Short mmCIF file of C-alpha atoms in Angstrom, two decimals:
data_model
loop_
_atom_site.label_atom_id
_atom_site.label_comp_id
_atom_site.label_asym_id
_atom_site.label_seq_id
_atom_site.Cartn_x
_atom_site.Cartn_y
_atom_site.Cartn_z
CA MET A 12 -29.00 -38.34 116.64
CA VAL A 13 -27.88 -37.03 113.34
CA LYS A 14 -24.23 -35.94 113.17
CA ALA A 15 -23.43 -32.30 112.36
CA PHE A 16 -22.60 -31.75 108.72
CA ASN A 17 -19.09 -30.44 107.82
CA LYS A 18 -17.82 -30.48 111.43
CA LYS A 19 -14.12 -29.48 111.77
CA GLU A 20 -11.65 -31.73 113.50
CA SER A 21 -10.24 -30.50 116.80
CA LYS A 22 -6.62 -29.45 117.05
CA ARG A 23 -6.06 -31.13 120.36
CA MET A 24 -3.00 -33.37 120.74
CA THR A 25 -2.36 -36.13 123.15
CA CYS A 26 0.48 -35.74 125.64
CA HIS A 27 2.17 -38.89 124.30
CA LYS A 28 2.42 -37.38 120.82
CA LYS A 29 3.56 -33.96 122.07
CA TYR A 30 6.44 -35.28 124.17
CA LYS A 31 7.50 -37.62 121.37
CA ILE A 32 7.88 -34.69 118.95
CA ARG A 33 9.96 -32.75 121.48
CA LYS A 34 12.29 -35.75 121.96
CA LYS A 35 12.90 -36.07 118.21
CA VAL A 36 13.66 -32.36 117.88
CA ARG A 37 16.18 -32.61 120.73
CA GLU A 38 17.95 -35.55 119.14
CA HIS A 39 18.07 -33.81 115.76
CA ASN A 40 19.75 -30.71 117.33
CA LYS A 41 22.34 -32.92 119.01
CA LYS A 42 23.25 -34.55 115.71
CA LEU A 43 23.68 -31.15 114.04
CA ALA A 44 25.96 -29.93 116.83
CA LYS A 45 28.10 -33.07 116.62
CA THR A 46 28.55 -32.78 112.85
CA LEU A 47 29.58 -29.10 113.19
CA LYS A 48 32.10 -30.01 115.87
CA ASN A 49 33.71 -32.70 113.75
CA SER A 50 33.79 -30.54 110.61
CA ILE A 51 36.00 -27.80 112.23
CA LYS A 52 39.67 -28.57 111.61
CA LYS A 53 41.92 -28.20 114.60
CA LYS A 54 45.14 -26.23 114.15
CA ARG A 55 48.26 -28.22 114.62
CA LYS A 56 50.57 -27.11 117.37
CA ILE A 57 54.02 -26.13 116.09
CA ASP A 58 56.71 -27.89 117.99
CA GLY A 59 59.62 -25.58 118.70
CA SER A 60 62.02 -28.39 119.50
CA ILE A 61 64.85 -29.22 117.09
CA PRO A 62 64.43 -32.61 115.40
CA ASN A 63 67.13 -35.23 115.84
CA LEU A 64 67.85 -35.44 112.12
CA ALA A 65 68.62 -31.70 111.86
CA PRO A 66 72.32 -30.92 111.19
CA PHE A 67 74.30 -28.95 113.81
CA LYS A 68 71.70 -29.67 116.51
CA GLU A 69 74.21 -29.49 119.38
CA GLU A 70 75.61 -26.09 118.26
CA LEU A 71 72.11 -24.59 118.02
CA LEU A 72 71.25 -25.81 121.52
CA LEU A 73 74.47 -24.28 122.95
CA GLU A 74 73.70 -20.89 121.33
CA ALA A 75 70.20 -20.88 122.88
CA VAL A 76 71.61 -21.67 126.33
CA ASN A 77 74.25 -18.92 126.06
CA GLN A 78 71.63 -16.33 125.03
CA ASN A 79 69.46 -17.17 128.05
CA GLU A 80 72.46 -16.81 130.36
CA MET A 81 73.39 -13.44 128.84
CA LYS A 82 69.86 -12.11 129.35
CA SER A 83 69.76 -13.19 132.99
CA GLU A 84 73.14 -11.50 133.67
CA GLN A 85 71.97 -8.26 132.06
CA LYS A 86 68.86 -8.20 134.27
CA LYS A 87 70.99 -8.66 137.40
CA GLN A 88 73.34 -5.81 136.39
CA LYS A 89 70.38 -3.46 135.77
CA LYS A 90 69.05 -4.14 139.25
CA LYS A 91 72.47 -3.47 140.86
CA ASN A 92 73.38 -0.40 138.74
CA PRO A 93 70.24 1.43 137.50
CA PRO A 94 70.81 3.44 134.30
CA THR A 95 71.45 7.18 134.68
CA ILE A 96 68.81 9.43 133.11
CA VAL A 97 70.42 11.77 130.58
CA THR A 98 68.66 15.15 130.51
CA LYS A 99 68.90 17.72 127.76
CA SER A 100 70.27 21.19 128.40
CA ALA A 101 67.64 23.43 129.95
CA VAL A 102 66.07 25.70 127.37
CA GLN A 103 64.16 28.79 128.39
CA LYS A 104 60.58 28.10 127.40
CA THR A 105 58.00 30.84 127.31
CA GLN A 106 54.75 30.49 129.20
CA ALA A 107 51.84 28.74 127.48
CA ILE A 108 49.93 30.98 125.11
CA SER A 109 46.57 29.86 126.45
CA ALA A 110 47.38 31.13 129.96
CA ARG A 111 45.51 34.26 130.97
CA SER A 112 48.42 35.69 132.94
CA VAL A 113 52.04 34.88 133.77
CA SER A 114 54.36 35.86 136.57
CA SER A 115 55.43 39.49 136.60
CA HIS A 116 59.12 38.44 136.58
CA ILE A 117 58.68 36.94 133.08
CA THR A 118 57.17 40.13 131.64
CA VAL A 119 59.83 42.30 133.31
CA SER A 120 62.62 40.20 131.81
CA GLN A 121 61.12 40.24 128.29
CA CYS A 122 59.85 43.85 128.01
CA ASP A 123 61.52 47.27 127.91
CA ILE A 124 58.60 49.46 129.08
CA ILE A 125 56.49 48.33 132.04
CA VAL A 126 52.92 49.62 132.47
CA TRP A 127 51.84 49.09 136.09
CA VAL A 128 48.03 48.99 136.49
CA ILE A 129 46.69 50.19 139.86
CA ASP A 130 43.13 50.30 141.17
CA ILE A 131 42.53 53.96 142.06
CA ARG A 132 39.90 53.06 144.67
CA SER A 133 42.62 51.71 147.00
CA PRO A 134 46.09 52.31 145.48
CA GLN A 135 47.99 51.58 148.70
CA GLU A 136 46.99 47.91 148.53
CA CYS A 137 47.97 47.57 144.85
CA PHE A 138 51.46 49.04 145.24
CA CYS A 139 54.42 46.80 146.16
CA HIS A 140 57.74 48.40 147.15
CA ASN A 141 59.80 45.28 146.38
CA THR A 142 58.67 45.11 142.74
CA PHE A 143 59.25 48.86 142.33
CA LEU A 144 62.83 48.48 143.61
CA GLU A 145 63.32 45.50 141.27
CA LEU A 146 62.19 47.57 138.28
CA SER A 147 64.41 50.51 139.22
CA ASN A 148 67.46 48.23 139.62
CA ALA A 149 66.78 46.66 136.20
CA ASN A 150 66.63 50.14 134.57
CA LYS A 151 63.12 49.61 133.21
CA ALA A 152 60.92 52.49 132.13
CA VAL A 153 57.88 52.40 134.45
CA VAL A 154 54.50 53.98 133.70
CA PHE A 155 51.68 53.99 136.29
CA VAL A 156 48.07 53.63 135.10
CA LEU A 157 45.39 54.56 137.66
CA ASN A 158 42.52 52.42 136.39
CA LYS A 159 38.78 52.70 137.20
CA VAL A 160 38.85 56.49 137.47
CA ASP A 161 35.10 56.56 136.79
CA LEU A 162 34.42 55.13 140.29
CA VAL A 163 36.21 57.93 142.20
CA PRO A 164 35.50 61.69 142.60
CA LYS A 165 37.72 64.11 140.71
CA SER A 166 39.32 65.51 143.88
CA VAL A 167 40.44 62.04 145.02
CA ALA A 168 41.83 61.28 141.55
CA ASN A 169 43.91 64.49 141.71
CA GLN A 170 45.28 63.50 145.14
CA TRP A 171 46.43 60.05 144.06
CA TYR A 172 47.81 61.45 140.79
CA SER A 173 50.01 63.87 142.76
CA VAL A 174 51.37 60.97 144.87
CA TYR A 175 52.25 58.61 141.99
CA SER A 176 53.46 61.26 139.53
CA LYS A 177 56.48 61.84 141.81
CA ARG A 178 57.62 58.23 141.32
CA ALA A 179 57.02 57.76 137.56
CA PRO A 180 54.86 59.08 134.69
CA THR A 181 51.21 58.53 135.67
CA PHE A 182 48.01 58.36 133.61
CA VAL A 183 44.36 58.06 134.62
CA PHE A 184 42.43 55.42 132.75
CA LYS A 185 38.98 53.94 132.17
CA SER A 186 39.24 50.54 130.49
CA THR A 187 36.77 48.25 128.77
CA GLU A 188 36.72 44.58 127.77
CA ILE A 189 35.26 45.06 124.27
CA ILE A 190 37.69 44.57 121.36
CA LEU A 191 37.07 45.72 117.79
CA THR A 192 36.16 43.06 115.25
CA GLU A 193 37.17 43.19 111.58
CA CYS A 194 33.86 44.81 110.58
CA GLU A 195 34.07 47.42 113.35
CA GLN A 196 37.56 48.50 112.27
CA ILE A 197 35.99 50.14 109.20
CA ILE A 198 33.91 52.49 111.36
CA SER A 199 36.45 52.87 114.18
CA ALA A 200 36.14 56.67 114.14
CA LEU A 201 32.46 56.42 115.05
CA LYS A 202 33.12 53.74 117.65
CA THR A 203 35.77 55.81 119.47
CA SER A 204 33.30 58.65 119.93
CA LEU A 205 30.67 56.31 121.37
CA ALA A 206 32.96 53.89 123.27
CA ARG A 207 32.92 53.96 127.05
CA PHE A 208 36.65 54.13 127.68
CA GLY A 209 39.20 56.89 128.01
CA GLY A 210 42.82 57.71 128.77
CA ALA A 211 44.35 55.59 126.01
CA LYS A 212 45.34 58.46 123.68
CA PRO A 213 47.77 60.28 126.04
CA LEU A 214 49.22 56.93 127.18
CA LEU A 215 49.96 55.84 123.60
CA ALA A 216 51.45 59.26 122.77
CA HIS A 217 53.84 58.94 125.74
CA LEU A 218 54.82 55.39 124.76
CA LYS A 219 55.53 56.41 121.16
CA GLN A 220 57.83 59.20 122.35
CA ASN A 221 59.91 56.72 124.39
CA SER A 222 60.17 54.25 121.48
CA SER A 223 61.05 56.77 118.75
CA GLU A 224 64.68 55.54 118.45
CA ALA A 225 64.38 51.72 118.47
CA GLU A 226 61.75 49.01 118.66
CA LYS A 227 60.55 48.32 122.20
CA LYS A 228 58.20 45.89 123.89
CA ILE A 229 55.46 46.97 126.30
CA GLY A 230 54.48 44.73 129.17
CA ILE A 231 51.53 45.20 131.53
CA ILE A 232 51.71 44.08 135.17
CA GLY A 233 49.53 44.52 138.25
CA GLY A 234 47.86 42.84 141.19
CA PRO A 235 44.93 40.42 140.96
CA GLN A 236 41.62 41.75 139.57
CA VAL A 237 42.93 45.23 138.89
CA GLY A 238 41.94 45.37 135.20
CA LYS A 239 45.12 44.33 133.37
CA SER A 240 43.41 42.48 130.52
CA CYS A 241 40.88 45.31 130.17
CA VAL A 242 43.73 47.81 129.77
CA ILE A 243 45.26 45.61 127.03
CA SER A 244 41.95 45.37 125.16
CA THR A 245 41.42 49.15 125.47
CA ILE A 246 44.86 49.91 124.01
CA LEU A 247 44.22 47.49 121.14
CA LYS A 248 40.82 49.04 120.50
CA GLN A 249 42.31 52.54 120.44
CA CYS A 250 44.85 51.39 117.83
CA GLY A 251 42.20 49.49 115.83
CA ARG A 252 43.86 46.10 116.36
CA THR A 253 42.59 42.72 117.47
CA LYS A 254 44.11 40.18 119.81
CA ALA A 255 45.53 37.18 117.93
CA LYS A 256 44.63 33.76 119.33
CA LYS A 257 47.99 32.03 118.74
CA ALA A 258 50.35 34.93 119.46
CA THR A 259 51.48 36.65 122.64
CA GLU A 260 52.48 39.93 120.94
CA THR A 261 50.67 42.49 118.81
CA LYS A 262 52.31 45.19 116.71
CA LEU A 263 50.96 48.66 117.56
CA SER A 264 53.32 50.66 115.36
CA GLU A 265 56.70 50.33 113.64
CA THR A 266 58.58 50.74 116.93
CA LEU A 267 56.02 49.41 119.45
CA ARG A 268 54.96 45.85 120.27
CA LEU A 269 52.45 45.04 123.02
CA VAL A 270 52.63 41.77 124.98
CA THR A 271 49.01 40.65 125.23
CA VAL A 272 49.57 38.30 128.21
CA PRO A 273 49.64 40.39 131.43
CA GLY A 274 52.04 39.79 134.31
CA LEU A 275 50.56 39.05 137.73
CA ILE A 276 52.19 40.46 140.87
CA GLU A 277 51.62 37.94 143.65
CA MET A 278 50.33 39.95 146.59
CA LYS A 279 47.68 39.63 149.28
CA TYR A 280 45.31 42.51 149.79
CA LYS A 281 44.73 43.67 153.37
CA GLY A 282 41.78 46.01 153.13
CA VAL A 283 38.62 46.74 151.20
CA LEU A 284 39.83 44.96 148.07
CA ASP A 285 40.27 41.76 150.10
CA VAL A 286 36.61 41.96 151.14
CA LEU A 287 35.52 42.81 147.59
CA HIS A 288 37.42 39.98 145.89
CA ASN A 289 36.66 37.32 148.54
CA ILE A 290 33.03 38.07 149.36
CA HIS A 291 32.11 34.35 149.31
CA GLN A 292 34.41 33.84 152.33
CA PHE A 293 33.06 36.80 154.31
CA MET A 294 29.38 35.97 153.66
CA ASN A 295 29.46 33.53 156.60
CA HIS A 296 30.64 36.29 158.97
CA PRO A 297 28.73 39.43 157.91
CA THR A 298 28.50 41.08 161.35
CA GLU A 299 32.30 41.26 161.75
CA VAL A 300 32.68 42.81 158.28
CA LEU A 301 29.97 45.38 159.01
CA SER A 302 31.54 46.38 162.34
CA ALA A 303 34.95 46.81 160.64
CA LEU A 304 33.47 48.88 157.79
CA ALA A 305 31.60 51.09 160.29
CA ARG A 306 34.94 52.23 161.76
CA CYS A 307 36.26 53.21 158.32
CA ILE A 308 33.16 54.99 156.99
CA SER A 309 32.48 58.54 158.13
CA LYS A 310 29.09 59.34 159.63
CA GLN A 311 28.12 61.97 157.05
CA ASP A 312 28.89 59.69 154.10
CA ALA A 313 26.88 56.82 155.62
CA MET A 314 23.88 59.08 156.31
CA PHE A 315 24.01 60.53 152.79
CA HIS A 316 24.45 57.21 150.99
CA PHE A 317 21.90 55.13 152.94
CA THR A 318 19.54 58.08 153.71
CA LEU A 319 19.74 57.49 157.46
CA PRO A 320 18.60 59.75 160.32
CA ASP A 321 20.98 60.88 163.05
CA TYR A 322 22.50 57.95 164.96
CA LYS A 323 25.42 57.12 167.23
CA HIS A 324 28.47 56.32 165.09
CA PRO A 325 29.92 53.68 164.67
CA GLU A 326 28.05 51.46 167.17
CA GLY A 327 24.60 52.44 165.98
CA LEU A 328 25.16 51.91 162.25
CA PRO A 329 23.88 48.26 162.16
CA ASP A 330 20.73 49.20 164.11
CA ALA A 331 20.10 52.24 161.89
CA LEU A 332 20.44 50.13 158.74
CA ALA A 333 18.11 47.47 160.18
CA VAL A 334 15.46 50.13 160.83
CA ARG A 335 16.01 51.67 157.39
CA TYR A 336 15.59 48.37 155.48
CA ASN A 337 13.16 46.74 157.99
CA LEU A 338 15.40 43.80 158.85
CA TYR A 339 14.29 42.18 162.12
CA PHE A 340 14.51 38.74 163.68
CA GLN A 341 12.28 37.97 166.68
CA LYS A 342 11.48 41.67 167.11
CA GLU A 343 15.19 42.60 167.28
CA PRO A 344 17.53 44.11 164.63
CA ASP A 345 19.08 41.34 162.51
CA HIS A 346 22.74 42.36 162.13
CA GLU A 347 23.59 39.33 159.99
CA ALA A 348 20.96 40.27 157.40
CA VAL A 349 22.25 43.86 157.39
CA GLY A 350 25.83 42.64 156.82
CA ARG A 351 24.73 40.41 153.93
CA LEU A 352 22.84 43.33 152.39
CA VAL A 353 25.96 45.51 152.43
CA LEU A 354 28.14 42.69 151.05
CA LYS A 355 25.65 42.04 148.23
CA GLN A 356 25.78 45.73 147.30
CA PHE A 357 29.58 45.43 147.18
CA ARG A 358 29.32 42.34 144.99
CA ASP A 359 26.81 43.86 142.55
CA LYS A 360 28.91 47.08 142.35
CA LYS A 361 25.98 49.17 143.61
CA LEU A 362 27.92 50.41 146.65
CA LYS A 363 30.80 52.57 145.43
CA PHE A 364 33.71 53.33 147.75
CA TYR A 365 37.13 54.92 147.71
CA VAL A 366 40.08 55.35 150.06
CA ALA A 367 41.04 58.96 150.67
CA CYS A 368 44.67 59.97 150.27
CA GLU A 369 46.14 61.16 153.58
CA ASP A 370 49.75 61.74 152.41
CA SER A 371 49.11 64.17 149.56
CA THR A 372 50.62 67.60 150.28
CA ASP A 373 51.10 69.00 146.75
CA ASP A 374 48.16 70.33 144.76
CA THR A 375 49.31 68.96 141.40
CA ASN A 376 46.25 68.23 139.32
CA ILE A 377 45.77 65.91 136.37
CA PRO A 378 46.96 67.51 133.10
CA ASP A 379 44.41 68.93 130.67
CA ASP A 380 45.17 66.43 127.90
CA GLN A 381 44.30 63.53 130.22
CA ILE A 382 41.25 65.27 131.70
CA GLY A 383 39.90 66.01 128.22
CA ASP A 384 39.96 62.30 127.32
CA VAL A 385 38.26 61.21 130.57
CA GLN A 386 36.04 64.23 131.33
CA ARG A 387 32.78 62.60 130.22
CA LEU A 388 33.50 59.48 132.31
CA LEU A 389 34.39 61.13 135.64
CA PHE A 390 32.34 60.15 138.67
CA ASP A 391 29.97 62.82 140.06
CA GLY A 392 27.68 60.72 142.29
CA ASP A 393 27.91 59.70 145.94
CA ALA A 394 30.41 57.16 147.25
CA LEU A 395 31.52 55.98 150.67
CA ARG A 396 34.78 57.48 151.83
CA LEU A 397 36.97 55.10 153.82
CA ASN A 398 39.44 56.68 156.23
CA SER A 399 41.80 53.70 156.06
CA SER A 400 42.42 50.93 153.54
CA GLU A 401 43.30 48.38 156.24
CA LEU A 402 40.24 46.67 157.69
CA ASN A 403 41.02 44.68 160.81
CA ILE A 404 38.31 42.03 160.60
CA THR A 405 38.41 39.71 163.61
CA ILE A 406 36.13 36.75 162.97
CA THR A 407 34.96 34.99 166.14
CA LYS A 408 33.58 31.50 165.69
CA LYS A 409 30.51 30.69 167.75
CA GLU A 410 31.06 27.65 169.98
CA LYS A 411 28.13 25.26 170.26
CA LYS A 412 27.21 24.03 173.74
CA ARG A 413 27.29 20.29 174.27
CA LYS A 414 24.06 18.67 175.37
CA GLY A 415 23.96 16.03 178.09
CA ASN A 416 27.47 16.73 179.47
CA GLU A 417 27.30 18.21 182.96
CA MET A 418 31.12 18.54 183.15
CA ASP A 419 31.22 21.26 180.41
CA ILE A 420 29.09 23.77 182.33
CA ASP A 421 30.91 27.04 183.04
CA GLU A 422 31.35 28.51 186.52
CA GLU A 423 29.04 31.40 185.67
CA ASP A 424 26.26 29.01 184.73
CA GLU A 425 26.73 27.19 188.05
CA GLU A 426 26.42 30.47 189.99
CA ASP A 427 23.21 31.29 188.11
CA ASP A 428 21.83 27.84 188.95
CA GLU A 429 22.63 28.37 192.64
CA GLU A 430 20.79 31.69 192.66
CA LEU A 431 17.82 30.07 190.96
CA GLY A 432 17.96 27.27 193.50
CA MET A 433 17.80 29.73 196.41
CA GLY A 434 14.72 31.34 194.97
CA SER A 435 12.98 28.02 194.41
CA SER A 436 13.47 26.91 198.07
CA ASP A 437 11.42 29.87 199.35
CA GLU A 438 8.63 29.00 196.97
CA GLU A 439 8.65 25.39 198.19
CA GLU A 440 8.21 26.54 201.84
CA VAL A 441 5.18 28.67 200.89
CA ASP A 442 3.63 25.78 198.95
CA SER A 443 4.10 23.44 201.92
CA GLU A 444 2.25 25.87 204.25
CA PHE A 445 -0.76 25.98 201.86
CA GLU A 446 -0.85 22.17 201.72
CA ASP A 447 -0.89 21.90 205.57
CA GLU A 448 -3.83 24.32 205.80
CA GLU A 449 -5.80 22.34 203.23
CA MET A 450 -5.14 19.05 205.04
CA SER A 451 -6.32 20.56 208.34
#
């Protein structure tokens, strides 16, 4: 056969040649590593010992021994007698500026005029006799501010105004959280006509009269979630000022300074405000809350607000609401769903309420200068009237029955089982008679 012309050689390699190349590469890498290892110079260790030829060797050794002994003695003395911590003289430090609120005692001690903010929906819960006595003993000028007047009818506002005006100067108020920016200060006249707040003008006029002689500080106190910071922002907006970030005071006029950090009165609500501010806790027990609210709400107000037909009050209110909103569970009224519905309306501020004043005897109405500033914001709609601000909510926890334990059965259950057993014995006798007939 004729060989192929220009045939390429194959690139195959024998195993002997392949392993020989690998061995040479390995040996070459070893040599490189050994040369690198020998090339690195090792650092000499410094000997701290004193050489024999050094002068004064014995004196140096004695000094070193004495120093070691002194150190060991000092350590022993520290263990026996620990050092006393020297503290500096206590300096009165103000509360941190970043805090949203401070204790009411701090604001009372720093300020001359105290503005006490009260929620007009339930003023009995927001008032504390101990703090009022403390303010009167300290000779502080107290001013009551009945906030959230837009959520209450005018007649109820007049009743609570007559009660609190006997104790101290009282003003009705509608606050807002919005504060004027630098650009909005230019057109503040237009903003005041369109702003949704009122009651700040007569309050500021009264405060300026009290501070006409010397410079005075104004402090704002109140219970939790009453609207203290909103009142501060409303006063600042009325004066055309802004709240400084790194300052706790703002100058309103030449003789007035407002403390922009409100004082919190530590109190626990025991009524509707407790339910309103802690709805997340009462959501697990809605039936108990609904039964307690049914005792406080009058029948006419409930029928008018929820558009209900005539029912038996207060026991039939949950059933009437279940029929009204079509809330059933296994063809029966679901009281838990009805309670959650009412609590959600409280949370979303769709259900308005107020506590009627039972102690008001005088017919002193709100002055015309205050009514003129709040007239366009007064509440004219429907709201639920509560006869009492104290809701006695008794929450009963449902006990789960244990399965498989015959010892935990109640006596009533045993009696029921006995009655069922008596009935079953008669049936067994009848069945046995039928079986005998069939066998025959």
